[in-house]
Amino acid sequence: MTANRFNGTISLCAIAVALAGMPAFAQVQGPQAASENSGRDVIVITATKREEDLQDVPIVVTAIGEQLLQDAGIDDIKDLQLLTPGLTVTSTSSEASTTARIRGVGTVGDNIGLESSVLVSVDGVYRPRNGVGFGDLGQISRIEVLKGPQGTLFGKNASAGVINIITAEPDFEFGGTGEITAGNYGAIGASASVTGGITDTVAGSLFVAQRARDGFMNVDIGDGPRTERKDNDLNFFTARGQLLAEPLDNLTARLIVDYTERDENCCAATQLFVGDAANSRANLINATRPNSIDAVATPFDRSARSNRDTTQKVQEQGASLQLDWDLNNDIALTSITAARNWRSVNGQDSDFTTADLVYRPDDGSNFSKFGQISQELRAAGEAGPLTWLVGGFYAKEEIESGSVLLTGADFYDYFALRVLGGAPALIGITPATAMQPGSGIRDTYDQTGETYAIFTENSWNFTDDLALTIGLRWTRDEKSLDALYTTTGSSCDQGEAAFGTLAGVVGAPTATTIVGGLCLNQLNNDFDALGMTRQDRSEEAVTGAARLKYNITPDTMVYGSYARGFKSGGFNLDREGAIVVTPTGPNFTADADTSFRGEYVDAFEIGAKNVFLDGDLTLNLAAFHQTFDDFQLNTFAGTAFVVETLPEVISKGVDADFTWFTPLEQLTIQGGVTYADTKVSEFTAADLINPARFNSLRRLPGETLSFAPEWSGSLAATWEQPLNETMQLRANVSAKYMSDYNTGSDLHPSKEQPAFTVVNARVGVGGLDNEWNLELFTQNLFDEDYLQVGFNGPFQVDENNDSISVYNAFLGAPRTYGVTLRVNY
């Protein structure tokens, strides 16, 4: 076997940091190291200067090497799901609203108030929100997807798993790379890198990339003011610079500075389901402004309607310094210091039609901003049969958010039709007094948070074949939120006062509908009366893990484990209202308390890891059972985001994976399958933070959680063959299958995604030493149509009457293809 044959997916049962450390750590010592027990090639991880074969450590991990990432066309973490069974990654209203899920468990990314269930770590620096961790991957050494709770070593917000990214270090030998890509949809991209020694003890590297592409969506802009007729395009720049210093034989310092910016249009949606009743919301919208909405729902013609801009501008920058110091007494010290900043500004046509109903302006007032500093210290060593690690962690984060949602020129006319033709005029509510263009909300949120943690993980080797690992972590999380609500153009008070008059003319049920429409959270000036609200919360959690492993033979290891994970609670950065029934009618009030509880998970796992055929085949199996308590669910109810804690979610199933160096020297195959039965346990309204929300969540009790396919599988095949003395052929086909699942947090049937398979392929010729390569590629080879997310049409859904409702969708990418030229020197 050759070394480069192993630069692919190795879905292993392993822990990237077991016995050795926190997120900074595991480095591949070249592509292989010889196994003492067989002829196979192995990946070796070195954390705190210890080497371990990933086959020897007990957790399910999919590790993907640089070569397969390139072969499969993996440019960002969203593409990573192609090679990882059990991983789902989706985006919604912007690239900043991205969600990763493992075994069907994750946190919807539209609300920056919620932290992630799947932690993203890049070179040891954790990104507490998924949207802060997604972008061009640059030069990657390896990516590891750890499944199940990883709280001991990664801390909070790893209750479902971890995506751990290790970038390529600078090299003391001078070298460089260049790449240029062109494809359909006007795609053009280029990257370049250089590395080398600056002095005998300092090396540096610089990577830069620029990529652009026309939008996947054609846009009907109606009467504007939008002028851009494409959407879901691509336009970003990224740069990463590194310095690696080795001033002493036992001291290493690595400084990383990165910057990324995006200036794109994202994301328009299509109509997924449109009710066919005469008084459907779609018919009312088209009556307000003709041909404003797709009334027959043909989502995959990729034609959207949007009269307002969807400009998306994202900037992210950060720096980190890692110090590794080996003391003479066999103790290794590691320090990781980091600072990051991220800002996203988004415009949005919030009704997803060409009627001018509601929108978020792209003038910079609607934004999210995130800043973080973090410090991690750890020490690790060995003492006889004991391998030990202790450490501490601190992080401080600051979130600023401006939430602006305004009414357009058509909103009043649409509302008047929706509440039975002119009824608001009975109480003097007219376009001159309410819902004027530009009315709405201009809310601001300022949240600060601090996290403190101490942790330890220790392994006792009873014999050469039997070892027990126990880890513990104590975490304290503190958060404070200041919120200021501002509403203009509200007629809520007027509607509530006139409820009796309306009820006498149109009846109490219709009067309640009318007043409810006037008092939607986005139109309710009761929030203004709250003034500047202040909320504080703190919580402590003890998490950990226990893992027992036994080597039955040199090539077969079995293990059993228990792990407890934790995801901190927080605040919903959106308006939350309540309805109080009074003798004179409903009172739609503002709720100053938007907090929600922390989420906990208890996970059990048993597994076996096997090596066959003299090392040419690895086959790993694991069965898992995970119970999540107070599961944090963020769902869009058509007018606002609602955050609830579901009493219990249980995920149970099996992971299986393999790597096969086939008898054909040129062919390597790797893949895996995940079966996950992820269900919401039965609950009632009384179990919720706000029982009034049960109607929106009524489909969930006893059902499969959204984005939780029972079956998912990945398969990648690579063929590498010399053509002559100077050239070689390299080809790869990678595929991901997912069984059917629902893409909506409320499990509405219209949001169901049937089973589908996405296939990527790449074939190229190049020099035997990879000094150059010319490649043809395609992604989504068979142009599979699939949803990213289905959601309620804003102000267009009656939760109890589908015949008048509208549901929308953000779509997966269509087939793309192109050519890439790479050079290495």
Coordinates of N, CA and C in Angstrom, one line a residue, residues 1-17 25-36 38-47 50-57 61-68 141-145 164 166 609 611 615 618 620 659 661 670:
M1 N 0.9 -1.2 0.0 CA 0.0 0.0 0.0 C 0.9 1.2 0.0
T2 N 0.5 2.3 -0.7 CA 1.2 3.5 -0.7 C 0.6 4.5 0.3
A3 N 1.4 5.5 0.7 CA 1.0 6.4 1.7 C -0.2 7.2 1.3
N4 N -0.2 7.7 0.0 CA -1.2 8.6 -0.3 C -2.6 7.9 -0.5
R5 N -2.6 6.6 -0.5 CA -3.8 5.9 -0.6 C -4.7 6.1 0.6
F6 N -4.0 6.5 1.7 CA -4.7 6.6 2.9 C -5.3 8.0 3.2
N7 N -5.0 8.9 2.2 CA -5.5 10.3 2.4 C -6.9 10.4 2.0
G8 N -7.8 9.8 2.7 CA -9.2 9.7 2.4 C -10.0 9.7 3.6
T9 N -11.2 9.3 3.5 CA -12.1 9.2 4.7 C -11.7 8.0 5.5
I10 N -11.5 8.1 6.8 CA -11.4 7.0 7.6 C -12.4 7.2 8.7
S11 N -13.6 6.6 8.6 CA -14.6 6.8 9.6 C -14.3 5.8 10.7
L12 N -13.8 6.3 11.8 CA -13.2 5.4 12.8 C -14.0 5.6 14.1
C13 N -14.0 4.6 14.9 CA -14.5 4.8 16.3 C -13.3 5.2 17.1
A14 N -13.2 6.5 17.4 CA -12.0 7.0 18.1 C -12.4 8.4 18.7
I15 N -11.6 8.8 19.6 CA -11.8 10.2 20.1 C -10.6 11.0 19.8
A16 N -10.8 12.1 19.1 CA -9.7 12.8 18.6 C -8.8 13.4 19.7
V17 N -9.3 13.4 20.9 CA -8.5 14.0 21.9 C -8.4 13.1 23.1
F25 N -4.9 19.9 18.8 CA -4.1 18.8 19.3 C -3.8 17.8 18.2
A26 N -4.7 16.9 17.9 CA -4.4 15.7 17.1 C -3.8 16.1 15.8
Q27 N -2.6 15.7 15.5 CA -2.0 16.0 14.2 C -1.6 14.7 13.6
V28 N -1.8 14.6 12.3 CA -1.4 13.4 11.6 C 0.1 13.5 11.4
Q29 N 0.8 12.4 11.9 CA 2.3 12.4 11.7 C 2.6 11.8 10.3
G30 N 2.5 12.6 9.3 CA 2.5 12.1 8.0 C 1.2 11.4 7.7
P31 N 1.1 10.8 6.5 CA -0.2 10.1 6.2 C -0.3 8.8 6.9
Q32 N 0.8 8.2 7.4 CA 0.7 6.9 7.9 C 1.8 6.7 9.0
A33 N 1.6 5.6 9.7 CA 2.6 5.0 10.6 C 2.4 3.5 10.6
A34 N 3.5 2.8 10.7 CA 3.3 1.4 10.6 C 2.7 0.8 11.9
S35 N 1.7 0.0 11.7 CA 1.1 -0.7 12.9 C 2.0 -1.9 13.3
E36 N 2.1 -2.1 14.6 CA 2.8 -3.2 15.1 C 2.2 -4.5 14.9
S38 N -0.1 -5.3 12.3 CA -0.6 -5.7 10.9 C 0.2 -4.9 9.9
G39 N -0.1 -5.1 8.6 CA 0.6 -4.4 7.6 C -0.2 -3.1 7.2
R40 N -1.2 -2.8 7.9 CA -2.1 -1.6 7.5 C -1.4 -0.3 7.7
D41 N -1.8 0.7 7.0 CA -1.5 2.1 7.3 C -2.5 2.6 8.3
V42 N -2.0 3.4 9.2 CA -2.9 4.0 10.2 C -2.7 5.5 10.3
I43 N -3.7 6.1 10.8 CA -3.6 7.5 11.2 C -3.1 7.6 12.6
V44 N -2.2 8.4 12.9 CA -1.7 8.6 14.3 C -2.0 10.0 14.7
I45 N -2.6 10.1 15.9 CA -2.8 11.4 16.5 C -1.8 11.6 17.6
T46 N -1.3 12.8 17.7 CA -0.4 13.2 18.7 C -0.9 14.4 19.5
A47 N -1.3 14.1 20.7 CA -1.8 15.2 21.6 C -0.9 15.1 22.8
R50 N 2.0 12.5 22.6 CA 1.7 11.1 22.7 C 1.1 10.7 21.3
E51 N 1.4 9.5 20.9 CA 0.9 9.0 19.6 C -0.1 7.9 19.9
E52 N -1.2 7.9 19.2 CA -2.2 6.9 19.3 C -2.9 6.7 17.9
D53 N -3.0 5.4 17.6 CA -3.8 5.0 16.5 C -5.3 5.3 16.8
L54 N -6.0 6.0 15.8 CA -7.4 6.2 16.1 C -8.2 5.0 16.2
Q55 N -7.7 3.8 15.8 CA -8.4 2.6 16.0 C -8.4 2.1 17.4
D56 N -7.6 2.8 18.2 CA -7.4 2.3 19.6 C -8.2 3.1 20.6
V57 N -9.0 4.1 20.2 CA -9.6 5.0 21.2 C -11.1 5.0 20.9
V61 N -15.9 8.5 15.3 CA -15.4 9.7 14.6 C -15.2 9.4 13.1
T62 N -15.6 10.4 12.3 CA -15.3 10.3 10.9 C -14.1 11.3 10.6
A63 N -13.0 10.8 10.2 CA -11.8 11.6 10.0 C -11.6 11.7 8.5
I64 N -11.5 12.9 7.9 CA -11.4 13.0 6.5 C -10.1 13.8 6.2
G65 N -9.3 13.2 5.3 CA -8.0 13.8 5.0 C -8.1 14.8 3.9
E66 N -7.0 15.5 3.7 CA -6.9 16.6 2.7 C -7.3 16.2 1.3
Q67 N -6.7 15.0 0.9 CA -6.9 14.5 -0.5 C -8.3 14.2 -0.8
L68 N -9.0 13.6 0.1 CA -10.4 13.2 -0.2 C -11.3 14.5 -0.1
S141 N -5.5 20.1 7.0 CA -4.8 18.9 7.2 C -5.8 17.7 7.4
R142 N -6.9 18.0 8.2 CA -7.8 16.9 8.4 C -9.0 17.5 9.1
I143 N -10.2 16.9 8.9 CA -11.4 17.2 9.6 C -11.9 16.0 10.3
E144 N -12.3 16.1 11.6 CA -12.8 15.1 12.4 C -14.2 15.4 12.8
V145 N -15.2 14.5 12.6 CA -16.5 14.7 13.0 C -16.7 13.7 14.2
N164 N -14.3 19.1 14.2 CA -13.0 19.6 14.6 C -12.1 19.7 13.3
I166 N -8.6 20.9 11.5 CA -7.2 21.1 11.8 C -6.6 21.6 10.4
K609 N -14.2 -2.4 17.2 CA -13.4 -1.9 16.1 C -12.4 -3.0 15.6
V611 N -9.9 -4.9 12.5 CA -9.0 -4.8 11.4 C -8.9 -6.2 10.8
G615 N -4.8 -5.8 7.6 CA -4.8 -4.3 7.6 C -5.5 -3.7 6.5
T618 N -10.7 -2.1 7.6 CA -11.1 -1.8 8.9 C -12.6 -1.7 8.9
N620 N -15.8 -0.9 11.7 CA -16.1 -0.4 13.0 C -17.6 -0.3 13.2
T659 N -13.1 1.1 5.9 CA -12.2 1.5 4.9 C -11.5 0.3 4.3
F661 N -8.8 -1.1 1.4 CA -7.8 -1.0 0.4 C -7.9 -2.3 -0.4
Q670 N -14.2 3.7 0.9 CA -14.5 4.0 2.2 C -16.0 4.5 2.4

